[in-house]
Structure formats: C-alpha cells, structure tokens
Amino acid sequence: MREIVYIFGHKNPDTDSTCSAIAYANLKNQIDSSHEYVPVLLGEPNKETQFVLKQVDHEVPKVVHHLKPHVTDLEINQVGFVKEATSIKSTLETIVTQVGRSIPVVGVHEHLIGVVSISDILPLYMSMEGQNFLKDTGTPYSNLISELSLEVFYGKKPTGNVTGRIILFDDIQEEEEFCKKDILFCDVKTYISGKTEGIEVGLLVLANIVDKEALQIDVKETRSILITDKSLCALLKIINQTAPIKSVVKKDNLEYFSTYETIEDVKRNMLTSKFRRFPVVDENGFIKGMISKGDLFETRQKKAILVDHNEKGQSIDGIEDIHLMEVIDHHRVADIQTMGPLYFRVEPVGCTSTIVAKIYEEKQVKIDKKMAKIMLSAILSDTLLFKSPTSTEVDEGMANKLAKIAGVDIQMYGMQLIHAGADLEGLTAMEILTTDLKRFTFGDNRVIIAQTNTSDFDGFFKVYDEVLQAMRNMSDDQEVDLVVLLVTDVVMGGTELIAVGPAKWIVEQAFKVQSTENSIFLPNVFSRKKQVVPNLMKAAKL
C-alpha cells in the first residue's frame, strides 16, 4: 500500500490554492509511483471554485482540519483473538504466541466485546474440579470434541452445551445414579469387557483406540459413542480445559482505541490507565491489533506538500507535527520551518498554478484538457484577468497555452469565472468575510486580511453594516488587532478597503484613511499580496 501525501493550499481556500493542489497531485501521481498524492482542502470552497470544479466535472476535494497522527499511523501489532466459547486450552495456546499476556475477545460477529489475560484465567484453573464443572461453565460439546480429538463412532454427534456430569469409570460409587445427560469416560478395554453395560448415560467416550475397525458395538447399545487414540490419563489432564473463557472475560470498563482516534487523545487516556496493552478496532468494531504505551514513540508523521502558501498562520493546524516534503508558492517567504531539507519553490508570478503548469512542462508530462482548464481558471482568478499588478508575462503566456489545450476563449471564460465568484447574493456577512481570508503578523500585531470579488458594489453596500459588525466581532472573539476586508470590483477598477480593530491606525498610516472612517476606495488596487500587505507591513514598522 502506497503511503499518502496530502497536498493542500491555505485556509479559506480560493481557486488558485484548490486548483493548484488538484493539478499538482495529478502530476505527482504520474511521476512518482511510491506515494499516493491526495489533494485536500482546509475549508469549504467558495462559489468561484465550485463553478470551476463543476465546469470540469471534478469532485470537490475532501475538507480536513488537521493531519494530526492517528492510531493508524502507529505500528499496530497484529494479534490473534478468541471468542467467548473458545476453550481455556486454546486461549492459553493463543496468548503465549502473542506479545504480552492478554488477548482480545470477540462476539458472534467478530466485534470486540472484551479482553482476557492469563491472570484472568488462573482463578478458573483453581476451581476446575468436580463432575459438574463443564456443565456449570456452559462448555460447548464442540470444545470437548475438538480439544480431546474425539470422533463420533456410533450414534449422533452431540450439539449445544454440556448439561450433565463428567463421570470417570474408575470413580463410580456403588449404587450411583445416572441420567441421559451424563458423559462417561473409560478405557476401551473397560468397554470391551462389558463393565459399562447398564450404565445409563447419554454419551460414552472411549480412550486408547488403536484400531477402530476392530471395535465391536453391542447391538443393544443406546448411547452415542465418541472415540480417541489418546490415553485416558491424557484426557483427564485437559478435560476441564475445554471449558469456555466467557465467565472470566473483562467486559466492564473495557479500554480500547479506534483507528480514527488521534495519538494526542490516546496518550491522554493511556496515562490514566492501569493497563499496558489495548485493543485497536476499526470504525466497524473489528479487531486490527493491539498497542502499548511504548508504541506511541513509533508514530509515523503524515506527509504533506504545501501549495499557494508558506506561512504557518495560514496553514493547517498542527503543521509542526507534519513531515513537509515540498512547498510550491508565489508569495513572500514567511515562517514555515522544517526539521529537514525539502523542495522549496517560490517564484514571483501571479499564480501558483502557473508554476505547477511549468513543472508539467519540465517533467514532460502531457497536460490534458481537464487539467488545463483547472490551472487556467486559477491563473485567471488570481490575476483578475491579468489586471492585477501581480500578473506577469509568464502568467499570461502560460494562460494562453492552457486555453488552447482547454479549447476556451480567455476573455469570455474569464468573465464567466469572475461573475460566478462575484455573486454575493444569499451570502451572510460572515460568509462574505471568510470567502478568502488570510492571517498575518505585523510586528506585535495579529492581522486578518480578507478579500472578496464582486461585480455588484450596490448590492454589497446593502449589507455593509452587517459586514462591519461581523468584522468587529471577529476582532473581539479572536483577539485580532486588525481586521481588513478588500472588496474588489474589476469592472469598477478598484477595491473598497474596510478596516476595524485596535490597530486600525496601521491602515490610516498606509492608505491615509481618516480616523473617523472605516473604509476607503482604492482605484487600480486589486492585489492583497502586492498592493496591500507590503504597505501595511511598512506602516506597522513606523
């Protein structure tokens, strides 16, 4: 089974981060057969991205919120298991072949129901006396037959559980009474001599059978007869070990873990447990193995590739616990740190998908129509149809190549794409605010900068007050110093910048906003990365 490598963009994914993840996963799966590359999202896709995926009939990648190690990332020790009806003898034989002194117990449908250990079985051993032991423990006849290597020689094979006494011929007392539920054990010579005649039991077990073909059965015989080549002494040593373990199986307060649980949760629970070993089950309750506290030191880190970001605050929760293999991005180099070297590719272009498409060419992998349209969509979205100052000749040249493969008109398709993402109708204030949200740190200030595109400024200003209040709530609830929203309209040719928070002075310094105002229209401003973030960073340092 190939190891999975997850590829994802930033939180609140936009079209570029989503399409880049999809296209790069497609490329990696073609050039590397040692891993399985899976695109995922860190949040729900926006309207524009949904439009793109519908255009190419591509499924929406799974949304994940963290890639913390799970139980499945441990080296789970494969173990055998027993059922409640399994004999003491078979259970002990199974336990001694396993690591540790305990073993899982499953029910009729092989779902985990308990655990049994050698120490649990010892008390049962201490009480293995008396003619009624097998009856009292509900021992199945099947245990008796299999463990004692018995064979049906005459009459019917007994079924169900033992309901009578176990009687040894040599222990029979004078004038002892018998019933049809009782089982009589004797040597074959005793039977041949006729000494068992008239003993009214339901089942007769004959030991020391050397030649069963020579054994003659009395025509008046009414008892079922089972035979074995084992000696009577050998049978006596293990007869009570045919009893089932069900009476000593620990079911109450059973401690076990599921494969989908995080190692973090497992560690917390193990620390407060008196046990050393724990069963592991899958989502359906089937046994996968057992783990111990020592196994937690052998956790495999999940592997990942970042696209369209390299800043910790914009990435997945717990990124420090992930093995990062690559970063493909077009933003400033930020604060992602790794334990070892990795492939780190950052280029000053307007879109990550431009870089991904270049890698296709470098690896000489053919770009099909579907992938061409996916990457073209990302380029048109991120460069705002090449109107953004982040757009480069490299982006435009690659877009033309991809448009030719995809068989679309750039201007016509680009406007469809922008209008699909610019429709704010039906969105709540919080949905508008979180359409494309990124987090930054400017000095000591925690900053959120969100951006949304629209072709209907009038419609936006109808919900302006609600959006402003949502921004204030976000600043308070998340203890953020500055929340900025960029509402960009390609048709109008600029961006409405709205700001709230204790550090609003940064925006006032950077864009000459009046302290009494919350917003300003910035003509010819389209890029958060190139036209807004640098100015805010510079102002924060003043």
Coordinates of N, CA and C in Angstrom, one line a residue, residues 297-398:
F297 N 5.9 5.9 20.8 CA 7.1 6.5 20.4 C 7.5 6.2 18.9
E298 N 6.7 5.3 18.3 CA 7.0 4.9 16.9 C 5.9 5.5 15.9
T299 N 5.4 6.7 16.3 CA 4.3 7.3 15.4 C 4.9 7.7 14.1
R300 N 4.2 7.4 13.0 CA 4.6 7.9 11.7 C 4.0 9.2 11.4
Q301 N 4.8 10.2 11.1 CA 4.2 11.5 10.7 C 3.5 11.4 9.3
K302 N 2.4 12.2 9.2 CA 1.8 12.3 7.9 C 2.6 13.2 7.0
K303 N 2.6 12.9 5.7 CA 3.4 13.7 4.8 C 2.5 14.7 4.0
A304 N 3.1 15.8 3.7 CA 2.3 16.8 3.0 C 3.1 17.7 2.1
I305 N 2.4 18.3 1.1 CA 3.0 19.3 0.3 C 2.1 20.6 0.4
L306 N 2.8 21.7 0.6 CA 2.0 23.0 0.6 C 2.0 23.7 -0.7
V307 N 0.9 24.2 -1.1 CA 0.8 25.0 -2.4 C 0.1 26.3 -2.0
D308 N 0.6 27.3 -2.7 CA -0.1 28.7 -2.6 C 0.0 29.3 -1.2
H309 N 1.0 28.8 -0.4 CA 1.2 29.5 0.9 C 2.5 28.9 1.6
N310 N 3.1 29.6 2.4 CA 4.2 29.1 3.2 C 4.3 29.8 4.6
E311 N 3.1 30.2 5.0 CA 3.0 30.9 6.3 C 2.2 30.0 7.3
K312 N 2.8 29.8 8.5 CA 2.2 28.9 9.5 C 0.8 29.3 9.8
G313 N 0.5 30.6 10.0 CA -0.8 31.1 10.4 C -1.9 30.8 9.3
Q314 N -1.5 30.6 8.1 CA -2.4 30.4 7.0 C -2.6 28.9 6.7
S315 N -1.8 28.0 7.4 CA -1.8 26.6 7.1 C -2.6 25.8 8.1
I316 N -2.5 24.5 7.9 CA -3.3 23.6 8.7 C -2.8 23.6 10.1
D317 N -3.8 23.3 11.0 CA -3.5 23.2 12.5 C -2.5 22.1 12.7
G318 N -1.5 22.3 13.6 CA -0.6 21.3 13.9 C 0.4 21.0 12.8
I319 N 0.7 22.0 12.0 CA 1.6 21.8 10.9 C 3.0 21.4 11.3
E320 N 3.4 21.7 12.6 CA 4.7 21.4 13.1 C 4.9 19.8 13.3
D321 N 3.7 19.1 13.3 CA 3.8 17.7 13.5 C 3.7 16.9 12.2
I322 N 3.8 17.6 11.1 CA 3.7 17.0 9.7 C 5.1 17.0 9.1
H323 N 5.3 16.0 8.3 CA 6.6 15.9 7.5 C 6.3 16.6 6.2
L324 N 6.8 17.8 6.1 CA 6.6 18.6 4.8 C 7.7 18.2 3.8
M325 N 7.2 17.8 2.6 CA 8.1 17.3 1.6 C 8.4 18.4 0.5
E326 N 7.4 19.3 0.3 CA 7.6 20.3 -0.7 C 6.8 21.6 -0.4
V327 N 7.2 22.7 -0.9 CA 6.4 23.9 -0.9 C 6.4 24.5 -2.3
I328 N 5.3 24.8 -2.9 CA 5.1 25.4 -4.2 C 4.3 26.7 -4.0
D329 N 4.9 27.8 -4.2 CA 4.2 29.1 -3.9 C 4.6 30.3 -4.7
H330 N 3.9 31.3 -4.6 CA 4.2 32.6 -5.3 C 4.1 33.8 -4.3
H331 N 4.1 33.5 -3.0 CA 4.1 34.6 -2.0 C 5.4 34.8 -1.4
R332 N 5.5 35.8 -0.5 CA 6.7 36.0 0.2 C 7.1 34.8 1.0
V333 N 8.4 34.6 1.3 CA 8.8 33.6 2.2 C 8.5 34.0 3.6
A334 N 7.8 33.1 4.3 CA 7.4 33.5 5.7 C 8.0 32.6 6.7
D335 N 7.2 32.0 7.6 CA 7.7 31.4 8.8 C 7.6 29.8 8.9
I336 N 7.3 29.2 7.8 CA 7.2 27.7 7.8 C 8.6 27.1 8.1
Q337 N 8.7 26.3 9.1 CA 10.0 25.7 9.5 C 9.9 24.2 9.4
T338 N 11.0 23.5 9.0 CA 11.0 22.1 8.9 C 12.2 21.5 9.6
M339 N 12.1 20.2 10.0 CA 13.2 19.5 10.6 C 14.3 19.1 9.7
G340 N 14.0 19.0 8.4 CA 15.0 18.6 7.4 C 14.8 19.4 6.1
P341 N 15.7 19.1 5.1 CA 15.6 19.8 3.8 C 14.3 19.4 3.1
L342 N 13.9 20.2 2.2 CA 12.7 19.9 1.3 C 12.9 20.7 0.0
Y343 N 12.0 20.3 -0.9 CA 11.9 21.0 -2.2 C 11.1 22.3 -2.0
F344 N 11.7 23.5 -2.1 CA 11.0 24.7 -1.8 C 11.1 25.6 -3.1
R345 N 10.0 25.8 -3.7 CA 10.0 26.6 -5.0 C 9.0 27.7 -4.9
V346 N 9.5 28.9 -4.9 CA 8.8 30.1 -4.8 C 9.2 31.0 -6.0
E347 N 8.2 31.4 -6.8 CA 8.5 32.2 -8.0 C 7.7 33.5 -8.0
P348 N 8.2 34.6 -8.4 CA 7.5 35.9 -8.5 C 6.5 36.0 -9.6
V349 N 5.5 35.1 -9.6 CA 4.5 35.2 -10.6 C 3.1 35.4 -10.0
G350 N 2.1 35.6 -10.8 CA 0.8 36.0 -10.2 C -0.1 34.8 -9.7
C351 N 0.4 33.6 -9.9 CA -0.5 32.4 -9.6 C 0.4 31.2 -9.4
T352 N 0.0 30.4 -8.4 CA 0.8 29.1 -8.1 C 0.6 28.2 -9.2
S353 N -0.6 28.2 -9.8 CA -0.9 27.2 -10.9 C 0.0 27.5 -12.1
T354 N 0.5 28.7 -12.3 CA 1.5 29.0 -13.3 C 2.7 28.2 -13.1
I355 N 3.2 28.1 -11.9 CA 4.4 27.3 -11.5 C 4.1 25.8 -11.7
V356 N 2.9 25.4 -11.3 CA 2.6 24.0 -11.4 C 2.6 23.6 -12.9
A357 N 2.0 24.4 -13.8 CA 2.0 24.2 -15.2 C 3.4 24.1 -15.8
K358 N 4.3 25.0 -15.3 CA 5.7 24.9 -15.7 C 6.3 23.6 -15.3
I359 N 6.0 23.1 -14.2 CA 6.6 21.8 -13.7 C 6.1 20.7 -14.6
Y360 N 4.8 20.7 -15.1 CA 4.4 19.7 -16.0 C 5.3 19.7 -17.2
E361 N 5.6 20.9 -17.7 CA 6.4 21.1 -18.9 C 7.8 20.6 -18.7
E362 N 8.4 20.9 -17.5 CA 9.7 20.5 -17.1 C 9.8 19.0 -17.0
K363 N 8.8 18.4 -16.5 CA 8.8 16.9 -16.3 C 8.3 16.2 -17.6
Q364 N 8.0 17.0 -18.6 CA 7.5 16.5 -19.9 C 6.2 15.6 -19.7
V365 N 5.3 16.0 -18.9 CA 4.1 15.3 -18.7 C 3.0 16.1 -19.4
K366 N 2.2 15.4 -20.3 CA 1.2 16.0 -21.1 C 0.1 16.5 -20.2
I367 N -0.3 17.8 -20.5 CA -1.5 18.4 -19.8 C -2.7 18.1 -20.5
D368 N -3.7 17.4 -19.9 CA -4.9 17.1 -20.6 C -5.9 18.2 -20.5
K369 N -7.0 18.1 -21.2 CA -7.9 19.2 -21.3 C -8.5 19.6 -19.9
K370 N -8.8 18.7 -19.1 CA -9.3 18.9 -17.8 C -8.4 19.7 -16.9
M371 N -7.1 19.2 -16.8 CA -6.1 19.9 -16.0 C -5.8 21.3 -16.6
A372 N -5.8 21.4 -17.9 CA -5.5 22.7 -18.5 C -6.6 23.7 -18.0
K373 N -7.9 23.3 -18.0 CA -8.9 24.3 -17.7 C -8.8 24.6 -16.2
I374 N -8.5 23.6 -15.4 CA -8.3 23.8 -13.9 C -7.2 24.8 -13.6
M375 N -6.1 24.7 -14.3 CA -5.0 25.6 -14.0 C -5.2 26.9 -14.6
L376 N -5.9 27.0 -15.8 CA -6.2 28.2 -16.4 C -7.2 29.0 -15.5
S377 N -8.1 28.4 -14.9 CA -9.1 29.0 -14.1 C -8.4 29.7 -12.9
A378 N -7.4 29.0 -12.3 CA -6.7 29.5 -11.2 C -5.9 30.8 -11.6
I379 N -5.3 30.8 -12.8 CA -4.5 31.9 -13.3 C -5.4 33.1 -13.5
L380 N -6.5 32.9 -14.2 CA -7.5 34.0 -14.4 C -8.0 34.6 -13.2
S381 N -8.3 33.7 -12.2 CA -8.8 34.2 -10.9 C -7.8 35.0 -10.1
D382 N -6.6 34.4 -10.0 CA -5.6 35.1 -9.2 C -5.1 36.4 -9.8
T383 N -5.0 36.5 -11.1 CA -4.5 37.7 -11.8 C -5.7 38.6 -12.1
L384 N -6.9 38.2 -11.8 CA -8.1 39.1 -12.2 C -8.0 39.4 -13.6
L385 N -7.9 38.4 -14.5 CA -7.9 38.5 -15.9 C -6.7 39.4 -16.3
F386 N -5.6 39.2 -15.6 CA -4.3 39.9 -15.9 C -4.3 41.4 -15.5
K387 N -5.4 41.8 -14.8 CA -5.4 43.3 -14.4 C -4.7 43.5 -13.1
S388 N -4.4 42.4 -12.3 CA -3.7 42.6 -11.0 C -2.3 42.9 -11.3
P389 N -1.7 43.8 -10.5 CA -0.3 44.1 -10.6 C 0.6 42.9 -10.3
T390 N 0.1 41.8 -9.8 CA 0.9 40.6 -9.5 C 1.0 39.8 -10.8
S391 N 0.2 40.1 -11.8 CA 0.2 39.3 -13.0 C 1.5 39.6 -13.8
T392 N 2.1 38.6 -14.4 CA 3.3 38.7 -15.2 C 3.1 38.2 -16.6
E393 N 4.1 38.4 -17.4 CA 4.1 37.9 -18.8 C 4.1 36.4 -18.7
V394 N 4.8 35.8 -17.7 CA 4.8 34.3 -17.6 C 3.4 33.8 -17.4
D395 N 2.6 34.5 -16.5 CA 1.2 34.0 -16.3 C 0.4 34.1 -17.5
E396 N 0.5 35.2 -18.2 CA -0.3 35.4 -19.4 C 0.1 34.4 -20.5
G397 N 1.4 34.2 -20.7 CA 1.9 33.2 -21.7 C 1.4 31.8 -21.4
M398 N 1.5 31.4 -20.1 CA 1.0 30.1 -19.7 C -0.5 30.0 -19.9

